[in-house]
Coordinates of C-alpha atoms in Angstrom, one line a residue:
X1 CA 0.1 -0.2 0.2
X2 CA 1.8 3.1 -1.1
X3 CA 1.5 6.1 1.1
X4 CA -0.9 8.7 -0.5
X5 CA -0.4 12.5 0.7
X6 CA -1.8 16.2 -0.1
X7 CA -5.4 14.6 -1.0
X8 CA -7.0 17.5 -0.9
X9 CA -4.6 19.9 -2.2
X10 CA -4.7 17.5 -5.2
X11 CA -8.6 17.2 -5.7
X12 CA -8.9 21.4 -6.0
X13 CA -6.0 21.2 -8.0
X14 CA -7.8 19.3 -10.6
X15 CA -10.9 21.5 -10.0
X16 CA -9.3 24.7 -11.0
X17 CA -7.9 22.2 -14.2
X18 CA -11.7 21.4 -15.1
X19 CA -12.4 25.3 -14.6
X20 CA -9.8 26.8 -16.9
X21 CA -10.8 24.3 -19.6
X22 CA -14.3 25.3 -19.4
X23 CA -12.8 29.1 -19.5
X24 CA -11.2 28.1 -22.9
X25 CA -14.2 26.4 -24.3
X26 CA -15.8 29.6 -23.8
X27 CA -13.6 31.8 -25.0
X28 CA -13.1 30.2 -28.2
X29 CA -17.1 30.3 -28.8
X30 CA -16.9 33.8 -28.0
X31 CA -14.1 34.6 -30.7
X32 CA -15.6 32.4 -33.3
X33 CA -18.6 34.4 -32.6
X34 CA -16.6 37.8 -33.2
X35 CA -14.8 36.4 -36.3
X36 CA -18.0 35.7 -38.0
X37 CA -19.5 39.5 -37.2
X38 CA -19.6 40.9 -40.6
X39 CA -19.2 44.5 -39.2
X40 CA -16.0 45.8 -39.9
X41 CA -13.7 46.5 -37.2
X42 CA -13.3 50.5 -36.3
X43 CA -9.7 51.2 -35.7
X44 CA -10.1 55.1 -35.7
X45 CA -12.1 56.8 -33.0
X46 CA -15.0 59.4 -33.6
X47 CA -12.5 62.2 -33.7
X48 CA -10.9 60.6 -36.6
X49 CA -7.7 60.0 -34.0
X50 CA -5.5 57.4 -35.6
X51 CA -5.6 54.3 -33.5
X52 CA -2.7 53.2 -31.1
X53 CA -1.1 49.7 -32.0
X54 CA -2.1 47.0 -29.6
X55 CA 0.1 44.2 -31.0
X56 CA 3.7 43.6 -31.4
X57 CA 3.1 42.2 -34.9
X58 CA 2.8 45.8 -36.4
X59 CA -0.1 47.9 -38.0
X60 CA -0.2 45.7 -41.1
X61 CA -1.0 42.7 -39.4
X62 CA -4.8 44.6 -38.9
X63 CA -5.5 43.9 -42.7
X64 CA -6.2 40.7 -42.1
X65 CA -9.2 39.6 -39.8
X66 CA -7.4 36.1 -39.1
X67 CA -4.3 37.4 -38.1
X68 CA -6.3 39.8 -35.6
X69 CA -7.9 36.9 -33.9
X70 CA -4.1 35.1 -34.0
X71 CA -2.7 38.3 -32.5
X72 CA -5.6 38.7 -29.7
X73 CA -5.0 34.9 -28.6
X74 CA -1.3 35.2 -28.9
X75 CA -1.4 38.4 -26.1
X76 CA -4.4 37.3 -24.0
X77 CA -3.8 33.5 -23.6
X78 CA -0.2 32.7 -22.4
X79 CA -0.7 29.2 -23.7
X80 CA -1.5 30.8 -27.1
X81 CA 1.3 32.9 -26.7
X82 CA 3.5 29.7 -25.9
X83 CA 2.5 28.0 -29.2
X84 CA 3.1 31.3 -31.7
X85 CA 6.4 31.8 -30.0
X86 CA 7.7 28.1 -30.4
X87 CA 6.2 27.5 -33.2
X88 CA 5.7 30.2 -35.9
X89 CA 9.3 32.1 -37.2
X90 CA 7.2 34.8 -39.0
X91 CA 4.3 36.2 -37.2
X92 CA 3.4 37.7 -40.4
X93 CA 2.1 34.1 -41.7
X94 CA 0.0 33.1 -38.9
X95 CA -3.3 32.0 -40.0
X96 CA -5.9 31.2 -37.3
X97 CA -9.0 28.7 -37.8
X98 CA -10.2 27.4 -34.7
X99 CA -12.4 25.1 -36.2
X100 CA -10.0 23.2 -38.2
X101 CA -6.6 24.1 -36.3
X102 CA -7.6 24.0 -33.0
X103 CA -5.6 20.5 -32.0
X104 CA -2.4 22.1 -33.5
X105 CA -2.7 25.4 -32.2
X106 CA -3.9 24.4 -28.6
X107 CA -1.8 21.9 -26.5
X108 CA -3.5 20.9 -23.2
X109 CA 0.2 20.4 -21.8
X110 CA 1.7 24.1 -22.6
X111 CA -2.0 25.5 -21.6
X112 CA -2.4 24.3 -18.3
X113 CA 1.4 24.4 -17.2
X114 CA 1.1 27.8 -18.5
X115 CA -1.9 28.4 -16.3
X116 CA -0.4 26.9 -12.9
X117 CA 3.2 27.0 -13.1
X118 CA 3.7 27.1 -9.4
X119 CA 1.1 24.0 -8.5
X120 CA 3.0 21.8 -10.9
X121 CA 6.4 22.6 -9.8
X122 CA 5.2 21.7 -6.2
X123 CA 3.7 18.5 -7.7
X124 CA 6.8 17.4 -10.1
X125 CA 9.9 18.1 -7.4
X126 CA 7.4 16.9 -4.2
X127 CA 5.2 14.2 -5.3
X128 CA 6.8 12.9 -8.7
X129 CA 3.9 13.7 -10.6
X130 CA 4.2 13.8 -14.3
X131 CA 2.7 16.9 -16.0
X132 CA 2.2 14.7 -19.1
X133 CA 0.7 12.3 -17.3
X134 CA -1.6 14.6 -15.2
X135 CA -2.8 16.1 -18.7
X136 CA -3.7 13.1 -20.1
X137 CA -6.1 12.2 -17.4
X138 CA -8.1 15.7 -17.7
X139 CA -8.1 15.3 -21.5
X140 CA -9.0 11.6 -21.8
X141 CA -12.2 10.7 -24.3
X142 CA -15.1 10.6 -22.3
X143 CA -16.8 8.1 -24.6
X144 CA -13.8 5.7 -24.4
X145 CA -12.0 6.1 -20.9
X146 CA -8.5 5.3 -21.3
X147 CA -6.9 2.8 -19.1
X148 CA -3.2 4.4 -18.4
X149 CA -0.4 2.4 -18.2
X150 CA 1.3 5.7 -16.3
X151 CA -1.1 6.2 -13.7
X152 CA -1.2 8.9 -11.2
X153 CA -0.7 7.0 -7.5
X154 CA -1.8 9.3 -5.2
X155 CA -2.0 6.8 -2.1
X156 CA -4.8 7.3 1.0
X157 CA -4.1 9.1 3.8
X158 CA -5.6 6.5 6.0
X159 CA -2.9 4.4 4.6
X160 CA -0.1 6.9 5.2
X161 CA -0.4 6.8 8.9
X162 CA 1.9 4.8 10.7
X163 CA -0.8 3.1 13.0
X164 CA 0.3 1.3 16.6
X165 CA 2.2 -1.8 16.4
X166 CA 0.5 -3.9 19.2
X167 CA 2.9 -5.7 21.7
X168 CA 3.6 -9.3 21.1
X169 CA 1.5 -11.7 23.4
X170 CA 2.3 -14.9 21.8
X171 CA 3.8 -16.3 24.7
X172 CA 0.3 -16.1 26.3
X173 CA -1.1 -18.8 24.1
X174 CA -0.9 -22.5 24.9
X175 CA 0.4 -24.4 22.4
X176 CA -0.1 -28.3 20.9
X177 CA 2.8 -31.0 21.2
X178 CA 3.9 -29.7 17.6
X179 CA 4.5 -26.2 19.1
X180 CA 1.4 -24.7 17.5
X181 CA -0.5 -22.1 19.2
X182 CA -4.1 -22.9 20.1
X183 CA -7.1 -20.7 18.4
X184 CA -8.4 -19.6 21.5
X185 CA -11.6 -17.1 21.5
X186 CA -11.8 -17.2 17.8
X187 CA -14.9 -17.5 16.2
X188 CA -15.2 -20.6 14.5
X189 CA -17.2 -21.5 11.2
X190 CA -18.4 -24.5 9.1
X191 CA -18.0 -24.7 5.4
X192 CA -18.6 -27.0 2.5
X193 CA -15.3 -28.5 1.9
X194 CA -16.1 -29.2 -1.7
X195 CA -16.5 -25.7 -2.9
X196 CA -14.4 -22.4 -2.1
X197 CA -14.5 -21.0 1.4
X198 CA -11.1 -18.6 1.0
X199 CA -11.3 -15.5 -1.0
X200 CA -8.1 -14.0 -2.3
X201 CA -8.5 -10.4 -3.4
X202 CA -6.2 -7.4 -4.0
X203 CA -7.5 -3.7 -3.5
X204 CA -4.2 -2.4 -5.0
X205 CA -3.2 -5.3 -7.7
X206 CA -1.1 -3.0 -9.2
X207 CA 1.8 -2.4 -6.4
X208 CA 4.9 -4.2 -7.6
X209 CA 8.2 -5.2 -6.4
X210 CA 11.9 -4.7 -7.5
X211 CA 13.1 -4.6 -10.4
X212 CA 10.3 -2.7 -11.2
X213 CA 10.5 1.2 -9.9
X214 CA 8.6 3.4 -12.8
X215 CA 5.4 4.9 -11.6
X216 CA 6.0 5.0 -7.9
X217 CA 6.7 0.8 -8.0
X218 CA 3.3 0.1 -9.8
X219 CA 2.9 -2.3 -12.8
X220 CA 0.1 -4.1 -14.3
X221 CA 2.4 -7.1 -15.3
X222 CA 1.4 -9.7 -13.2
X223 CA 5.0 -11.4 -12.9
X224 CA 6.0 -8.4 -10.8
X225 CA 3.0 -7.3 -8.8
X226 CA 1.1 -8.5 -5.6
X227 CA -1.3 -10.6 -8.0
X228 CA 1.7 -13.4 -8.0
X229 CA 1.8 -13.6 -4.6
X230 CA -1.7 -14.0 -4.1
X231 CA -1.5 -17.1 -6.7
X232 CA 1.2 -18.5 -4.8
X233 CA -0.5 -18.3 -1.3
X234 CA -3.9 -19.7 -3.1
X235 CA -1.7 -22.4 -4.8
X236 CA -0.4 -23.3 -1.2
X237 CA -3.8 -23.5 0.2
X238 CA -5.1 -25.6 -2.4
X239 CA -2.2 -28.3 -2.1
X240 CA -2.9 -28.5 1.5
X241 CA -6.7 -29.5 1.1
X242 CA -8.2 -25.8 0.9
X243 CA -10.4 -24.4 -1.5
X244 CA -9.8 -21.1 -2.6
X245 CA -11.0 -18.2 -5.1
X246 CA -8.5 -15.8 -6.3
X247 CA -9.8 -12.8 -7.6
X248 CA -7.2 -11.1 -9.9
X249 CA -9.0 -7.7 -10.6
X250 CA -7.3 -4.9 -10.6
X251 CA -9.3 -2.5 -8.5
X252 CA -6.6 0.4 -8.7
X253 CA -7.1 1.1 -12.4
X254 CA -7.8 3.6 -13.6
X255 CA -8.6 5.4 -10.2
X256 CA -6.2 4.4 -7.4
X257 CA -8.4 6.5 -5.1
X258 CA -11.6 4.6 -5.4
X259 CA -9.8 1.3 -5.0
X260 CA -11.7 0.2 -1.9
X261 CA -15.0 1.0 -2.9
X262 CA -14.6 -1.3 -6.1
X263 CA -12.9 -3.7 -4.3
X264 CA -15.7 -4.3 -1.7
X265 CA -18.1 -4.3 -4.6
X266 CA -16.5 -7.0 -5.8
X267 CA -15.7 -9.2 -2.7
X268 CA -19.4 -8.5 -1.5
X269 CA -20.8 -9.7 -4.9
X270 CA -19.0 -12.6 -5.0
X271 CA -19.8 -13.3 -1.2
X272 CA -23.5 -12.8 -1.9
X273 CA -23.0 -15.2 -5.3
X274 CA -21.1 -18.1 -2.9
X275 CA -22.1 -17.9 0.4
X276 CA -20.0 -20.8 0.9
X277 CA -17.0 -18.0 1.2
X278 CA -16.1 -17.5 5.0
X279 CA -12.5 -16.3 4.8
X280 CA -11.1 -13.3 3.3
X281 CA -7.6 -12.2 2.7
X282 CA -6.7 -8.8 0.8
X283 CA -3.3 -8.9 -0.2
X284 CA -1.0 -5.9 -0.6
X285 CA 2.4 -5.1 -0.3
X286 CA 3.9 -2.1 1.9
X287 CA 5.5 1.2 0.8
X288 CA 8.4 3.1 1.6
X289 CA 9.1 6.3 0.4
X290 CA 12.5 7.1 -1.6
X291 CA 13.1 10.0 0.8
X292 CA 11.7 8.3 3.9
X293 CA 13.8 9.3 6.9
X294 CA 13.3 5.7 8.2
X295 CA 14.3 4.1 4.8
X296 CA 17.4 2.4 6.2
X297 CA 15.6 0.7 9.1
X298 CA 12.9 -0.4 6.7
X299 CA 15.2 -2.1 4.8
X300 CA 16.7 -3.9 7.6
X301 CA 13.2 -5.2 8.6
X302 CA 12.3 -6.1 5.1
X303 CA 13.6 -9.8 5.2
X304 CA 14.6 -12.6 7.0
X305 CA 16.9 -15.5 6.0
X306 CA 14.7 -18.8 6.0
X307 CA 16.6 -22.3 5.3
X308 CA 19.3 -20.0 3.5
X309 CA 16.7 -18.0 1.3
X310 CA 15.5 -14.4 2.0
X311 CA 12.0 -14.0 2.4
X312 CA 10.2 -10.6 2.6
X313 CA 8.3 -10.1 6.2
X314 CA 4.9 -9.5 6.2
X315 CA 2.5 -7.3 8.2
X316 CA -1.3 -7.5 9.2
X317 CA -3.1 -4.2 9.2
X318 CA -6.4 -3.6 11.3
X319 CA -9.1 -0.9 10.4
X320 CA -10.3 0.3 14.0
X321 CA -13.1 1.6 12.7
X322 CA -14.8 -1.5 11.2
X323 CA -17.8 -2.3 13.8
X324 CA -16.2 -6.1 14.1
X325 CA -12.4 -4.8 15.0
X326 CA -12.3 -7.4 17.9
X327 CA -13.1 -10.4 16.0
X328 CA -10.6 -9.2 13.0
X329 CA -7.7 -8.2 15.9
X330 CA -8.2 -11.8 17.5
X331 CA -8.0 -13.5 13.9
X332 CA -5.0 -11.3 13.0
X333 CA -3.2 -12.3 16.4
X334 CA -3.7 -16.1 15.8
X335 CA -2.0 -15.7 12.4
X336 CA 0.9 -14.2 13.9
X337 CA 1.0 -16.7 16.6
X338 CA 1.4 -19.2 14.0
X339 CA 3.8 -17.6 12.0
X340 CA 6.3 -16.6 15.2
X341 CA 5.9 -20.2 15.8
X342 CA 7.0 -21.9 12.5
X343 CA 9.1 -19.0 11.2
X344 CA 9.8 -16.4 14.1
X345 CA 10.9 -12.8 12.5
X346 CA 8.6 -13.5 9.4
X347 CA 5.8 -11.5 10.7
X348 CA 7.0 -7.8 11.4
X349 CA 3.5 -7.3 13.6
X350 CA 0.2 -6.1 13.5
X351 CA -0.4 -2.3 12.9
X352 CA -4.1 -1.0 14.1
X353 CA -4.0 2.5 11.9
X354 CA -5.7 5.3 13.4
X355 CA -8.9 5.3 11.4
X356 CA -10.1 3.4 8.4
X357 CA -12.2 0.2 7.9
X358 CA -10.5 -1.2 5.1
X359 CA -13.2 -3.3 4.2
X360 CA -12.5 -5.6 6.9
X361 CA -16.1 -5.8 8.2
X362 CA -17.1 -8.2 5.4
X363 CA -15.9 -11.2 7.7
X364 CA -15.1 -11.7 11.1
X365 CA -12.2 -14.1 9.7
X366 CA -10.8 -11.0 7.4
X367 CA -7.3 -10.5 7.3
X368 CA -5.3 -7.4 5.5
X369 CA -2.0 -8.7 4.7
X370 CA 1.1 -6.6 3.6
X371 CA 3.6 -9.2 2.1
X372 CA 7.0 -7.1 1.9
X373 CA 7.2 -3.6 0.1
X374 CA 9.0 -1.7 -2.7
X375 CA 12.4 -2.5 -1.0
X376 CA 11.9 -6.4 -1.9
X377 CA 12.5 -7.8 -4.9
X378 CA 9.5 -10.1 -6.7
X379 CA 12.0 -13.3 -5.6
X380 CA 12.0 -12.4 -1.8
X381 CA 8.1 -12.0 -1.9
X382 CA 7.5 -14.9 -3.9
X383 CA 9.2 -17.4 -1.1
X384 CA 7.1 -14.9 1.5
X385 CA 3.8 -16.3 -0.3
X386 CA 4.9 -19.6 0.0
X387 CA 5.2 -19.6 3.3
X388 CA 2.3 -17.3 4.5
X389 CA 0.2 -19.9 2.9
X390 CA 1.8 -22.6 4.9
X391 CA 0.5 -20.3 7.6
X392 CA -2.5 -19.6 6.7
X393 CA -3.2 -23.1 6.0
X394 CA -2.9 -23.9 9.6
X395 CA -4.9 -21.2 11.0
X396 CA -7.7 -22.0 8.8
X397 CA -7.4 -25.8 9.5
X398 CA -7.3 -24.8 13.4
X399 CA -10.6 -22.7 13.1
X400 CA -12.8 -24.9 11.3
X401 CA -15.5 -26.5 13.0

C-alpha cells in the first residue's frame, strides 16, 4: 500500500484545471462569434484620431482579420502565446482557424502548465507527478475512458498513518505438542469443503516489487505485482486441501482513490453469489518513500533468512473503525502467533491504523496482509507467499468446526 499525501490539495487542483478548460471553451466560442460578425472593425475613434498599435506584430496585421484573432489570442492567452512563440518564426504568416486547427494551436500540456506553473512545480518536485500524465487524465476521451499504463498514484491518507504496532503476546497462548498455538477465543465456522470458502483479492493489484521502479513501484505486469503473490498463496492453500477463490481484478485502475470502493463491491458480490466464502484475505505490499527518513531501518526489517533464502517479511493491518474490529484483531493475532511458531521474525507485527475500515467488516475472518514492500524483490516476495500460504493453511484448519 503506497503512502498517499496531499489528497485535498490535488482535488482542488483538478477542480481548478476543469474550470480553466471550461473557460477556454467559452473563450473560443466567443472568438468564433466575433469572427463571424461581418461588421468592420473600427480602428479610428469618433474624432478620427489614429488608432494606437495594440500588438507587436505591427500595423499591417490589422488588415487581415484572421491575423487579428491570432494576435488577440497570442497576447491574451499565455498558452497561445507560447504556441506562436515556439512554432511560428514569421509572425506575418500566422493563420488562425479554430475549427480546423484547434488541435495544433492548443496544446493541453502547455495551456495547463502556463496557467498553473507553481502548482505543477510543487507536484513534480515533491510528489513526482508527471505533467504529461496529469494532462492525459484531464483530457481523456469521455466516451472511451483510457486505461492508462502510467497511472497517477496518490495514496489514501488512511494508509499513510503509521498506526500502532501491537505488543507481542503470543507467549501467553497455549500450544499443542507440535508447538502450534491453540485458537483461543476465535469464532469458528463450518463450510462445504467441496466449494471455495477462502477468497483472496487485491484492493491495490498493481503494487509491485523490484526490479519495477516506474510509476511509484506499480505495474500491471502480473509477473512483478501482488497478483503473483496471491496466486502463490492460493496454490499453497489448495495443496493443503483448502478450496480457494483468487480474484485477480485490478481495483486500482484507472482510479487509485476509488480502489477500496471497487474492491468492496467485488468481494461483497462474490460472497453473495458464493455464500460458502467465509475467510477473506486482501493481499497488498507495503510502500516506503524514496526520501523517507526511516528507509534504512525499513530495509533492515524487509526480509529474513529462512533455510538459506531471503524471504520478505509481512505485516497485518487493522482498520479500527470496522464494526467487527475485535474479531478481526483476534484473527490477526492468531495468524501472527502461528507465524512466530513456524518462522520467527517473518511477521513484523500487527498495525492498528488511526482510522479506516479497509473493508474488513465483510467477515470476522478477514485480514489485510502486507507482503513485503517496494524494497523487496519479486523473488523475496514469492518466497514469502509460500510461507504465508503454509501459515494460513494451519490457521484455517484450526478454526473450522
